[in-house]
PDB file of C-alpha atoms in Angstrom:
ATOM      1  CA  ARG A   1     -34.503 -46.522 154.717  1.00  0.00           C
ATOM      2  CA  LEU A   2     -31.396 -47.217 152.555  1.00  0.00           C
ATOM      3  CA  ASP A   3     -31.773 -50.757 152.515  1.00  0.00           C
ATOM      4  CA  ALA A   4     -35.716 -50.502 151.402  1.00  0.00           C
ATOM      5  CA  PRO A   5     -35.355 -52.561 147.927  1.00  0.00           C
ATOM      6  CA  PRO A   6     -36.762 -50.569 145.062  1.00  0.00           C
ATOM      7  CA  PRO A   7     -40.214 -50.919 143.497  1.00  0.00           C
ATOM      8  CA  ALA A   8     -40.919 -53.720 141.662  1.00  0.00           C
ATOM      9  CA  ALA A   9     -43.369 -52.035 138.995  1.00  0.00           C
ATOM     10  CA  ALA A  10     -39.964 -49.667 138.621  1.00  0.00           C
ATOM     11  CA  ALA A  11     -38.299 -51.384 135.491  1.00  0.00           C
ATOM     12  CA  THR A  12     -39.592 -54.437 132.631  1.00  0.00           C
ATOM     13  CA  PHE A  13     -36.752 -56.543 131.323  1.00  0.00           C
ATOM     14  CA  LEU A  14     -37.657 -57.526 127.657  1.00  0.00           C
ATOM     15  CA  PRO A  15     -36.356 -60.402 126.431  1.00  0.00           C
ATOM     16  CA  ALA A  16     -33.795 -60.833 123.262  1.00  0.00           C
ATOM     17  CA  ALA A  17     -35.837 -62.158 121.480  1.00  0.00           C
ATOM     18  CA  ALA A  18     -37.481 -59.158 121.141  1.00  0.00           C
ATOM     19  CA  GLY A  19     -36.320 -57.756 117.727  1.00  0.00           C
ATOM     20  CA  GLY A  20     -35.124 -54.800 116.495  1.00  0.00           C
ATOM     21  CA  VAL A  21     -33.690 -52.100 119.378  1.00  0.00           C
ATOM     22  CA  VAL A  22     -33.823 -53.522 122.236  1.00  0.00           C
ATOM     23  CA  ASP A  23     -35.240 -51.438 125.396  1.00  0.00           C
ATOM     24  CA  LEU A  24     -33.960 -53.063 128.417  1.00  0.00           C
ATOM     25  CA  PHE A  25     -35.844 -50.681 130.555  1.00  0.00           C
ATOM     26  CA  ALA A  26     -39.612 -49.913 130.130  1.00  0.00           C
ATOM     27  CA  GLN A  27     -41.129 -46.342 130.955  1.00  0.00           C
ATOM     28  CA  GLY A  28     -40.312 -46.581 134.815  1.00  0.00           C
ATOM     29  CA  GLY A  29     -38.164 -44.842 137.382  1.00  0.00           C
ATOM     30  CA  LEU A  30     -35.142 -47.161 137.348  1.00  0.00           C
ATOM     31  CA  GLY A  31     -31.967 -46.029 136.357  1.00  0.00           C
ATOM     32  CA  ALA A  32     -33.783 -42.092 136.351  1.00  0.00           C
ATOM     33  CA  GLY A  33     -33.653 -42.157 140.355  1.00  0.00           C
ATOM     34  CA  ASP A  34     -37.257 -41.779 141.976  1.00  0.00           C
ATOM     35  CA  GLY A  35     -35.735 -39.446 143.689  1.00  0.00           C
ATOM     36  CA  ARG A  36     -36.269 -41.174 147.043  1.00  0.00           C
ATOM     37  CA  GLY A  37     -33.241 -43.320 147.214  1.00  0.00           C
ATOM     38  CA  GLY A  38     -30.559 -40.385 146.555  1.00  0.00           C
ATOM     39  CA  VAL A  39     -27.415 -41.556 146.101  1.00  0.00           C
ATOM     40  CA  PHE A  40     -27.610 -45.354 147.111  1.00  0.00           C
ATOM     41  CA  GLY A  41     -30.770 -45.733 145.319  1.00  0.00           C
ATOM     42  CA  ASP A  42     -28.782 -45.006 141.931  1.00  0.00           C
ATOM     43  CA  GLN A  43     -26.100 -47.326 142.987  1.00  0.00           C
ATOM     44  CA  LYS A  44     -28.210 -49.996 143.376  1.00  0.00           C
ATOM     45  CA  ASP A  45     -30.204 -48.899 139.750  1.00  0.00           C
ATOM     46  CA  ALA A  46     -27.105 -49.203 138.370  1.00  0.00           C
ATOM     47  CA  ALA A  47     -26.157 -52.470 139.393  1.00  0.00           C
ATOM     48  CA  LEU A  48     -29.345 -53.835 138.785  1.00  0.00           C
ATOM     49  CA  ARG A  49     -29.178 -52.745 135.207  1.00  0.00           C
ATOM     50  CA  ALA A  50     -25.522 -54.198 135.208  1.00  0.00           C
ATOM     51  CA  GLY A  51     -27.253 -57.396 136.421  1.00  0.00           C
ATOM     52  CA  ARG A  52     -29.824 -57.088 133.382  1.00  0.00           C
ATOM     53  CA  HIS A  53     -26.974 -56.459 130.622  1.00  0.00           C
ATOM     54  CA  ALA A  54     -25.025 -59.734 131.517  1.00  0.00           C
ATOM     55  CA  GLN A  55     -27.990 -61.571 131.573  1.00  0.00           C
ATOM     56  CA  LEU A  56     -28.855 -59.670 128.152  1.00  0.00           C
ATOM     57  CA  HIS A  57     -25.407 -61.043 126.566  1.00  0.00           C
ATOM     58  CA  ALA A  58     -25.449 -64.371 128.400  1.00  0.00           C
ATOM     59  CA  GLU A  59     -28.551 -64.943 126.678  1.00  0.00           C
ATOM     60  CA  HIS A  60     -27.355 -63.323 123.403  1.00  0.00           C
ATOM     61  CA  ARG A  61     -24.201 -65.510 123.620  1.00  0.00           C
ATOM     62  CA  ALA A  62     -26.166 -68.874 124.104  1.00  0.00           C
ATOM     63  CA  PHE A  63     -27.909 -68.081 121.001  1.00  0.00           C
ATOM     64  CA  PHE A  64     -25.279 -67.560 118.667  1.00  0.00           C
ATOM     65  CA  ALA A  65     -23.792 -70.551 119.730  1.00  0.00           C
ATOM     66  CA  GLY A  66     -26.338 -73.036 119.121  1.00  0.00           C
ATOM     67  CA  LEU A  67     -27.159 -70.921 115.504  1.00  0.00           C
ATOM     68  CA  ALA A  68     -23.089 -71.853 115.096  1.00  0.00           C
ATOM     69  CA  ARG A  69     -23.446 -75.553 116.484  1.00  0.00           C
ATOM     70  CA  GLN A  70     -26.304 -75.935 114.005  1.00  0.00           C
ATOM     71  CA  LYS A  71     -24.595 -74.548 111.468  1.00  0.00           C
ATOM     72  CA  ARG A  72     -21.612 -77.394 112.216  1.00  0.00           C
ATOM     73  CA  GLN A  73     -24.379 -80.262 112.213  1.00  0.00           C
ATOM     74  CA  THR A  74     -25.606 -79.291 109.004  1.00  0.00           C
ATOM     75  CA  SER A  75     -22.360 -78.793 107.054  1.00  0.00           C
ATOM     76  CA  LEU A  76     -21.240 -82.534 108.493  1.00  0.00           C
ATOM     77  CA  GLN A  77     -24.474 -83.755 107.565  1.00  0.00           C
ATOM     78  CA  GLU A  78     -23.858 -82.065 103.913  1.00  0.00           C
ATOM     79  CA  ALA A  79     -20.102 -84.034 103.491  1.00  0.00           C
ATOM     80  CA  LYS A  80     -21.696 -86.969 104.998  1.00  0.00           C
ATOM     81  CA  ALA A  81     -24.360 -87.009 101.784  1.00  0.00           C
ATOM     82  CA  ALA A  82     -22.285 -85.969  99.321  1.00  0.00           C
ATOM     83  CA  THR A  83     -19.566 -87.877 100.291  1.00  0.00           C
ATOM     84  CA  GLY A  84     -22.309 -91.575 100.262  1.00  0.00           C
ATOM     85  CA  ILE A  85     -23.183 -90.089  96.473  1.00  0.00           C
ATOM     86  CA  GLN A  86     -19.373 -89.747  95.335  1.00  0.00           C
ATOM     87  CA  ALA A  87     -18.907 -93.314  96.541  1.00  0.00           C
ATOM     88  CA  ALA A  88     -22.216 -94.571  94.898  1.00  0.00           C
ATOM     89  CA  TYR A  89     -21.374 -93.603  91.556  1.00  0.00           C
ATOM     90  CA  ARG A  90     -17.864 -94.200  91.531  1.00  0.00           C
ATOM     91  CA  GLY A  91     -18.955 -97.716  93.106  1.00  0.00           C
ATOM     92  CA  TYR A  92     -21.445 -97.630  89.839  1.00  0.00           C
ATOM     93  CA  ARG A  93     -18.902 -96.692  86.940  1.00  0.00           C
ATOM     94  CA  GLN A  94     -16.662 -99.615  88.486  1.00  0.00           C
ATOM     95  CA  ARG A  95     -19.240-102.141  88.274  1.00  0.00           C
ATOM     96  CA  LEU A  96     -19.880-100.757  84.451  1.00  0.00           C
ATOM     97  CA  GLN A  97     -15.289-101.057  84.048  1.00  0.00           C
ATOM     98  CA  VAL A  98     -15.536-104.785  85.437  1.00  0.00           C
ATOM     99  CA  ALA A  99     -18.493-105.576  83.244  1.00  0.00           C
ATOM    100  CA  GLY A 100     -16.529-104.237  80.578  1.00  0.00           C
ATOM    101  CA  LEU A 101     -13.338-106.350  81.472  1.00  0.00           C
ATOM    102  CA  GLU A 102     -15.584-109.343  82.434  1.00  0.00           C
ATOM    103  CA  ASP A 103     -17.094-109.672  78.728  1.00  0.00           C
ATOM    104  CA  PRO A 104     -13.952-110.438  76.535  1.00  0.00           C
ATOM    105  CA  ARG A 105     -13.499-113.630  78.795  1.00  0.00           C
ATOM    106  CA  ARG A 106     -17.144-114.519  79.529  1.00  0.00           C
ATOM    107  CA  ARG A 107     -16.580-115.177  75.633  1.00  0.00           C
ATOM    108  CA  ASP A 108     -14.062-116.326  76.134  1.00  0.00           C
ATOM    109  CA  ARG A 109     -15.145-119.418  78.548  1.00  0.00           C
ATOM    110  CA  ALA A 110     -18.307-119.912  76.056  1.00  0.00           C
ATOM    111  CA  ALA A 111     -15.887-120.429  72.622  1.00  0.00           C
ATOM    112  CA  ARG A 112     -13.742-123.169  75.189  1.00  0.00           C
ATOM    113  CA  ARG A 113     -16.925-124.503  76.610  1.00  0.00           C
ATOM    114  CA  GLY A 114     -18.447-124.812  72.791  1.00  0.00           C
ATOM    115  CA  PHE A 115     -14.960-126.202  71.757  1.00  0.00           C
ATOM    116  CA  ASP A 116     -14.930-128.978  74.191  1.00  0.00           C
ATOM    117  CA  ARG A 117     -18.780-129.954  73.665  1.00  0.00           C
ATOM    118  CA  VAL A 118     -17.368-130.654  70.319  1.00  0.00           C
ATOM    119  CA  VAL A 119     -14.556-132.794  71.540  1.00  0.00           C
ATOM    120  CA  ALA A 120     -16.787-134.489  73.795  1.00  0.00           C
ATOM    121  CA  ASP A 121     -18.915-135.329  70.582  1.00  0.00           C
ATOM    122  CA  VAL A 122     -16.704-136.547  68.718  1.00  0.00           C
ATOM    123  CA  GLN A 123     -15.070-138.710  71.470  1.00  0.00           C
ATOM    124  CA  ARG A 124     -18.229-140.278  71.488  1.00  0.00           C
ATOM    125  CA  ALA A 125     -18.476-140.776  67.869  1.00  0.00           C
ATOM    126  CA  LEU A 126     -15.333-142.726  67.977  1.00  0.00           C
ATOM    127  CA  TYR A 127     -16.440-144.450  70.788  1.00  0.00           C
ATOM    128  CA  LEU A 128     -19.250-146.175  69.402  1.00  0.00           C
ATOM    129  CA  ALA A 129     -17.600-146.495  66.470  1.00  0.00           C
ATOM    130  CA  GLY A 130     -15.339-148.637  68.467  1.00  0.00           C
ATOM    131  CA  GLN A 131     -12.215-146.152  67.206  1.00  0.00           C
ATOM    132  CA  PRO A 132      -9.528-145.393  69.728  1.00  0.00           C
ATOM    133  CA  PRO A 133      -9.939-141.642  71.141  1.00  0.00           C
ATOM    134  CA  LEU A 134      -8.013-138.549  70.368  1.00  0.00           C
ATOM    135  CA  PRO A 135      -4.613-138.390  70.635  1.00  0.00           C
ATOM    136  CA  GLY A 136      -3.998-135.868  73.515  1.00  0.00           C
ATOM    137  CA  HIS A 137      -6.927-136.938  74.826  1.00  0.00           C
ATOM    138  CA  PRO A 138      -6.907-138.210  78.652  1.00  0.00           C
ATOM    139  CA  ALA A 139      -8.803-141.358  78.028  1.00  0.00           C
ATOM    140  CA  HIS A 140      -6.451-141.999  74.924  1.00  0.00           C
ATOM    141  CA  GLY A 141      -3.392-143.035  77.636  1.00  0.00           C
ATOM    142  CA  ARG A 142      -5.873-144.873  80.099  1.00  0.00           C
ATOM    143  CA  ARG A 143      -6.535-147.336  77.796  1.00  0.00           C
ATOM    144  CA  GLY A 144      -2.851-148.378  77.186  1.00  0.00           C
ATOM    145  CA  ALA A 145      -2.607-150.539  74.334  1.00  0.00           C
ATOM    146  CA  ALA A 146      -5.702-150.967  72.970  1.00  0.00           C
ATOM    147  CA  GLY A 147      -6.106-147.385  72.947  1.00  0.00           C
ATOM    148  CA  ARG A 148      -3.598-147.683  69.854  1.00  0.00           C
ATOM    149  CA  ARG A 149      -4.101-146.823  66.808  1.00  0.00           C
ATOM    150  CA  PRO A 150      -2.965-149.141  63.987  1.00  0.00           C
ATOM    151  CA  ARG A 151       0.107-148.406  61.813  1.00  0.00           C
ATOM    152  CA  ARG A 152      -1.872-148.267  58.743  1.00  0.00           C
ATOM    153  CA  PHE A 153      -4.248-145.165  60.470  1.00  0.00           C
ATOM    154  CA  ARG A 154      -0.424-143.208  61.068  1.00  0.00           C
ATOM    155  CA  PRO A 155      -0.486-141.732  57.643  1.00  0.00           C
ATOM    156  CA  LEU A 156      -3.523-140.527  57.652  1.00  0.00           C
ATOM    157  CA  GLU A 157      -2.737-139.010  61.244  1.00  0.00           C
ATOM    158  CA  HIS A 158       0.243-137.166  59.749  1.00  0.00           C
ATOM    159  CA  ALA A 159      -1.633-135.776  57.277  1.00  0.00           C
ATOM    160  CA  MET A 160      -4.394-134.991  59.661  1.00  0.00           C
ATOM    161  CA  ALA A 161      -1.396-133.020  61.081  1.00  0.00           C
ATOM    162  CA  ALA A 162      -0.196-131.825  58.270  1.00  0.00           C
ATOM    163  CA  ARG A 163      -3.766-130.380  57.419  1.00  0.00           C
ATOM    164  CA  ILE A 164      -4.181-128.777  60.856  1.00  0.00           C
ATOM    165  CA  GLN A 165      -0.956-126.926  61.014  1.00  0.00           C
ATOM    166  CA  ALA A 166      -1.501-125.734  57.782  1.00  0.00           C
ATOM    167  CA  VAL A 167      -5.162-124.049  58.767  1.00  0.00           C
ATOM    168  CA  VAL A 168      -3.371-122.534  61.876  1.00  0.00           C
ATOM    169  CA  ARG A 169      -0.569-122.019  59.924  1.00  0.00           C
ATOM    170  CA  MET A 170      -2.890-119.764  57.942  1.00  0.00           C
ATOM    171  CA  PHE A 171      -4.812-118.340  60.327  1.00  0.00           C
ATOM    172  CA  LEU A 172      -1.896-117.102  61.997  1.00  0.00           C
ATOM    173  CA  ALA A 173      -0.694-115.180  58.808  1.00  0.00           C
ATOM    174  CA  ALA A 174      -3.908-114.422  57.892  1.00  0.00           C
ATOM    175  CA  ARG A 175      -4.442-112.586  61.289  1.00  0.00           C
ATOM    176  CA  ARG A 176      -0.978-110.562  60.844  1.00  0.00           C
ATOM    177  CA  VAL A 177      -1.613-110.080  57.581  1.00  0.00           C
ATOM    178  CA  ARG A 178      -5.020-108.107  58.880  1.00  0.00           C
ATOM    179  CA  SER A 179      -2.448-106.546  61.846  1.00  0.00           C
ATOM    180  CA  LEU A 180      -0.472-105.304  59.049  1.00  0.00           C
ATOM    181  CA  VAL A 181      -3.014-103.835  57.199  1.00  0.00           C
ATOM    182  CA  VAL A 182      -4.811-102.048  60.375  1.00  0.00           C
ATOM    183  CA  ARG A 183      -1.603-100.800  61.265  1.00  0.00           C
ATOM    184  CA  ARG A 184      -1.370 -98.977  57.841  1.00  0.00           C
ATOM    185  CA  GLN A 185      -3.873 -98.477  57.420  1.00  0.00           C
ATOM    186  CA  GLU A 186      -4.391 -96.781  60.770  1.00  0.00           C
ATOM    187  CA  ARG A 187      -0.717 -95.091  59.661  1.00  0.00           C
ATOM    188  CA  ARG A 188      -2.278 -93.766  56.510  1.00  0.00           C
ATOM    189  CA  ARG A 189      -5.669 -92.564  58.453  1.00  0.00           C
ATOM    190  CA  LEU A 190      -3.141 -90.574  60.878  1.00  0.00           C
ATOM    191  CA  THR A 191      -0.771 -89.176  57.694  1.00  0.00           C
ATOM    192  CA  ALA A 192      -3.726 -87.709  55.827  1.00  0.00           C
ATOM    193  CA  ALA A 193      -5.038 -86.169  59.376  1.00  0.00           C
ATOM    194  CA  LEU A 194      -1.904 -84.406  59.998  1.00  0.00           C
ATOM    195  CA  THR A 195      -2.275 -83.330  55.573  1.00  0.00           C
ATOM    196  CA  ILE A 196      -4.987 -82.055  56.409  1.00  0.00           C
ATOM    197  CA  GLN A 197      -4.283 -79.885  59.594  1.00  0.00           C
ATOM    198  CA  CYS A 198      -0.850 -78.669  58.170  1.00  0.00           C
ATOM    199  CA  ALA A 199      -2.956 -77.945  55.349  1.00  0.00           C
ATOM    200  CA  TRP A 200      -6.073 -75.816  57.409  1.00  0.00           C
ATOM    201  CA  ARG A 201      -3.296 -74.399  59.479  1.00  0.00           C
ATOM    202  CA  GLY A 202      -0.909 -73.155  56.317  1.00  0.00           C
ATOM    203  CA  MET A 203      -4.275 -71.430  54.711  1.00  0.00           C
ATOM    204  CA  LEU A 204      -5.171 -69.748  58.116  1.00  0.00           C
ATOM    205  CA  ASP A 205      -1.679 -68.452  59.092  1.00  0.00           C
ATOM    206  CA  ARG A 206      -1.211 -67.304  55.072  1.00  0.00           C
ATOM    207  CA  ARG A 207      -4.601 -65.589  55.810  1.00  0.00           C
ATOM    208  CA  VAL A 208      -3.749 -63.931  58.934  1.00  0.00           C
ATOM    209  CA  PHE A 209      -0.294 -63.315  56.829  1.00  0.00           C
ATOM    210  CA  LEU A 210      -1.986 -61.520  53.395  1.00  0.00           C
ATOM    211  CA  ARG A 211      -4.483 -59.472  56.361  1.00  0.00           C
ATOM    212  CA  LEU A 212      -1.687 -58.128  57.885  1.00  0.00           C
ATOM    213  CA  ALA A 213       0.527 -57.484  54.649  1.00  0.00           C
ATOM    214  CA  LEU A 214      -3.171 -55.560  53.395  1.00  0.00           C
ATOM    215  CA  GLN A 215      -3.034 -53.378  56.352  1.00  0.00           C
ATOM    216  CA  GLN A 216       1.102 -52.632  56.405  1.00  0.00           C
ATOM    217  CA  LYS A 217      -0.062 -51.655  52.450  1.00  0.00           C
ATOM    218  CA  THR A 218      -2.388 -50.008  53.545  1.00  0.00           C
ATOM    219  CA  LYS A 219      -0.815 -47.834  56.141  1.00  0.00           C
ATOM    220  CA  ALA A 220       1.926 -47.608  53.695  1.00  0.00           C
ATOM    221  CA  ALA A 221       0.317 -46.152  51.037  1.00  0.00           C
ATOM    222  CA  THR A 222      -2.073 -43.555  53.512  1.00  0.00           C
ATOM    223  CA  LEU A 223       1.486 -42.219  54.487  1.00  0.00           C
ATOM    224  CA  VAL A 224       2.575 -42.033  51.192  1.00  0.00           C
ATOM    225  CA  GLN A 225      -0.307 -40.264  50.296  1.00  0.00           C
ATOM    226  CA  GLN A 226      -0.166 -37.448  53.108  1.00  0.00           C
ATOM    227  CA  VAL A 227       3.435 -36.830  52.418  1.00  0.00           C
ATOM    228  CA  PHE A 228       2.675 -36.101  48.867  1.00  0.00           C
ATOM    229  CA  ARG A 229      -0.534 -34.258  49.539  1.00  0.00           C
ATOM    230  CA  GLY A 230       1.550 -31.827  51.769  1.00  0.00           C
ATOM    231  CA  THR A 231       4.608 -31.499  49.284  1.00  0.00           C
ATOM    232  CA  ARG A 232       1.887 -30.530  46.497  1.00  0.00           C
ATOM    233  CA  VAL A 233       0.240 -28.151  49.329  1.00  0.00           C
ATOM    234  CA  ARG A 234       3.500 -26.447  50.215  1.00  0.00           C
ATOM    235  CA  TYR A 235       4.720 -26.721  46.672  1.00  0.00           C
ATOM    236  CA  ARG A 236       1.373 -24.840  45.390  1.00  0.00           C
ATOM    237  CA  LEU A 237       1.525 -22.300  47.934  1.00  0.00           C
ATOM    238  CA  GLN A 238       5.203 -21.424  47.510  1.00  0.00           C
ATOM    239  CA  LEU A 239       4.359 -20.757  43.602  1.00  0.00           C
ATOM    240  CA  THR A 240       1.481 -18.866  44.646  1.00  0.00           C
ATOM    241  CA  LEU A 241       3.012 -16.641  46.514  1.00  0.00           C
ATOM    242  CA  GLN A 242       6.050 -16.070  44.310  1.00  0.00           C
ATOM    243  CA  LEU A 243       3.422 -15.221  41.693  1.00  0.00           C
ATOM    244  CA  ALA A 244       1.510 -13.213  43.837  1.00  0.00           C
ATOM    245  CA  ALA A 245       5.095 -11.398  44.592  1.00  0.00           C
ATOM    246  CA  ARG A 246       6.278 -10.517  41.069  1.00  0.00           C
ATOM    247  CA  GLU A 247       2.795  -9.801  40.136  1.00  0.00           C
ATOM    248  CA  ARG A 248       3.108  -7.183  43.226  1.00  0.00           C
ATOM    249  CA  GLU A 249       6.786  -5.945  41.643  1.00  0.00           C
ATOM    250  CA  ARG A 250       4.920  -5.781  38.360  1.00  0.00           C
ATOM    251  CA  ARG A 251       2.053  -3.744  39.609  1.00  0.00           C
ATOM    252  CA  GLU A 252       4.833  -1.194  41.831  1.00  0.00           C
ATOM    253  CA  ARG A 253       7.153  -0.698  38.680  1.00  0.00           C
ATOM    254  CA  ARG A 254       4.093   0.573  36.739  1.00  0.00           C
ATOM    255  CA  GLN A 255       2.252   2.540  39.642  1.00  0.00           C
ATOM    256  CA  GLY A 256       5.319   3.919  40.594  1.00  0.00           C
ATOM    257  CA  ALA A 257       5.015   4.267  43.955  1.00  0.00           C
ATOM    258  CA  PRO A 258       5.781   1.341  46.806  1.00  0.00           C
ATOM    259  CA  ALA A 259       2.869  -0.679  48.201  1.00  0.00           C
ATOM    260  CA  ALA A 260       2.992  -1.536  51.798  1.00  0.00           C
ATOM    261  CA  PRO A 261       5.240  -4.492  52.760  1.00  0.00           C
ATOM    262  CA  GLY A 262       3.319  -8.033  52.180  1.00  0.00           C
ATOM    263  CA  GLY A 263       0.343  -6.359  51.790  1.00  0.00           C
ATOM    264  CA  GLY A 264       0.181  -6.977  47.492  1.00  0.00           C
ATOM    265  CA  SER A 265       0.298 -10.739  47.997  1.00  0.00           C
ATOM    266  CA  LEU A 266      -1.821 -11.134  50.844  1.00  0.00           C
ATOM    267  CA  GLU A 267      -4.579  -9.509  48.660  1.00  0.00           C
ATOM    268  CA  PHE A 268      -3.496 -10.927  45.176  1.00  0.00           C
ATOM    269  CA  LEU A 269      -4.519 -14.462  47.112  1.00  0.00           C
ATOM    270  CA  ARG A 270      -7.096 -13.304  48.178  1.00  0.00           C
ATOM    271  CA  ALA A 271      -8.299 -11.905  44.677  1.00  0.00           C
ATOM    272  CA  ASN A 272      -7.100 -15.439  42.672  1.00  0.00           C
ATOM    273  CA  LEU A 273      -7.062 -18.014  45.492  1.00  0.00           C
ATOM    274  CA  PRO A 274     -10.436 -20.101  45.074  1.00  0.00           C
ATOM    275  CA  GLY A 275     -11.845 -19.400  48.436  1.00  0.00           C
ATOM    276  CA  GLY A 276      -9.513 -17.386  49.285  1.00  0.00           C
ATOM    277  CA  GLY A 277     -11.630 -14.226  50.925  1.00  0.00           C
ATOM    278  CA  GLY A 278     -11.276 -16.360  54.239  1.00  0.00           C
ATOM    279  CA  ILE A 279      -7.786 -15.929  54.110  1.00  0.00           C
TER     280      ILE A 279
END
């Protein structure tokens, strides 16, 4: 029959996670034809095989999509953790800076509180002694005429004010002198540092210059020596050739027979030059 279903045991589907090279179908009749279906059986096998392949590709896509989703989530978590660490570190640095800025303010507040305590002690002592409070203090104006000092105290007040002003001026002058001294010392220190740096750089530059000059001198001396040696060798060779030619002519005149051209000088060189046997 043409509409008969294929055998159930003819094909075995392997999942995508089997690993390695996936064999979609086991050793069965699917895909190879069992000889009973004919053309229509082959078409059914091809359709079933296409469906299995489509299912396999769908599983692959789902698997890799899950991997990509997990990777994105991991990246987001890492970025969030890095942002939290950076924020904590920046907050720590800012707290350190704020603490460093608040230290002078705390010292100033402590100094003011100490000064206020001293003023309060003085006012208490004046009150116990029956004297009016210090001028400029809020209690001085509230007491009215009763708080005014007698005229006999005015010279003392002027003297005290002059003394206080002198001390304040001396303090300001000393602070200014100290600032000028510090600036002068800083300027001297910078000048000394610049002088040392200039001397050191000059020494390094001189070393480099001397090294380059020595290299140039060595190169020039080598070139001069090469030229001199070449000239000396050529001069000696020319002188030797001339002497050999003269000796050959002298021998020819003695023997009365002409020698081979160029042969006498070569024989003379071989006989007279050191190591001339290799010529």
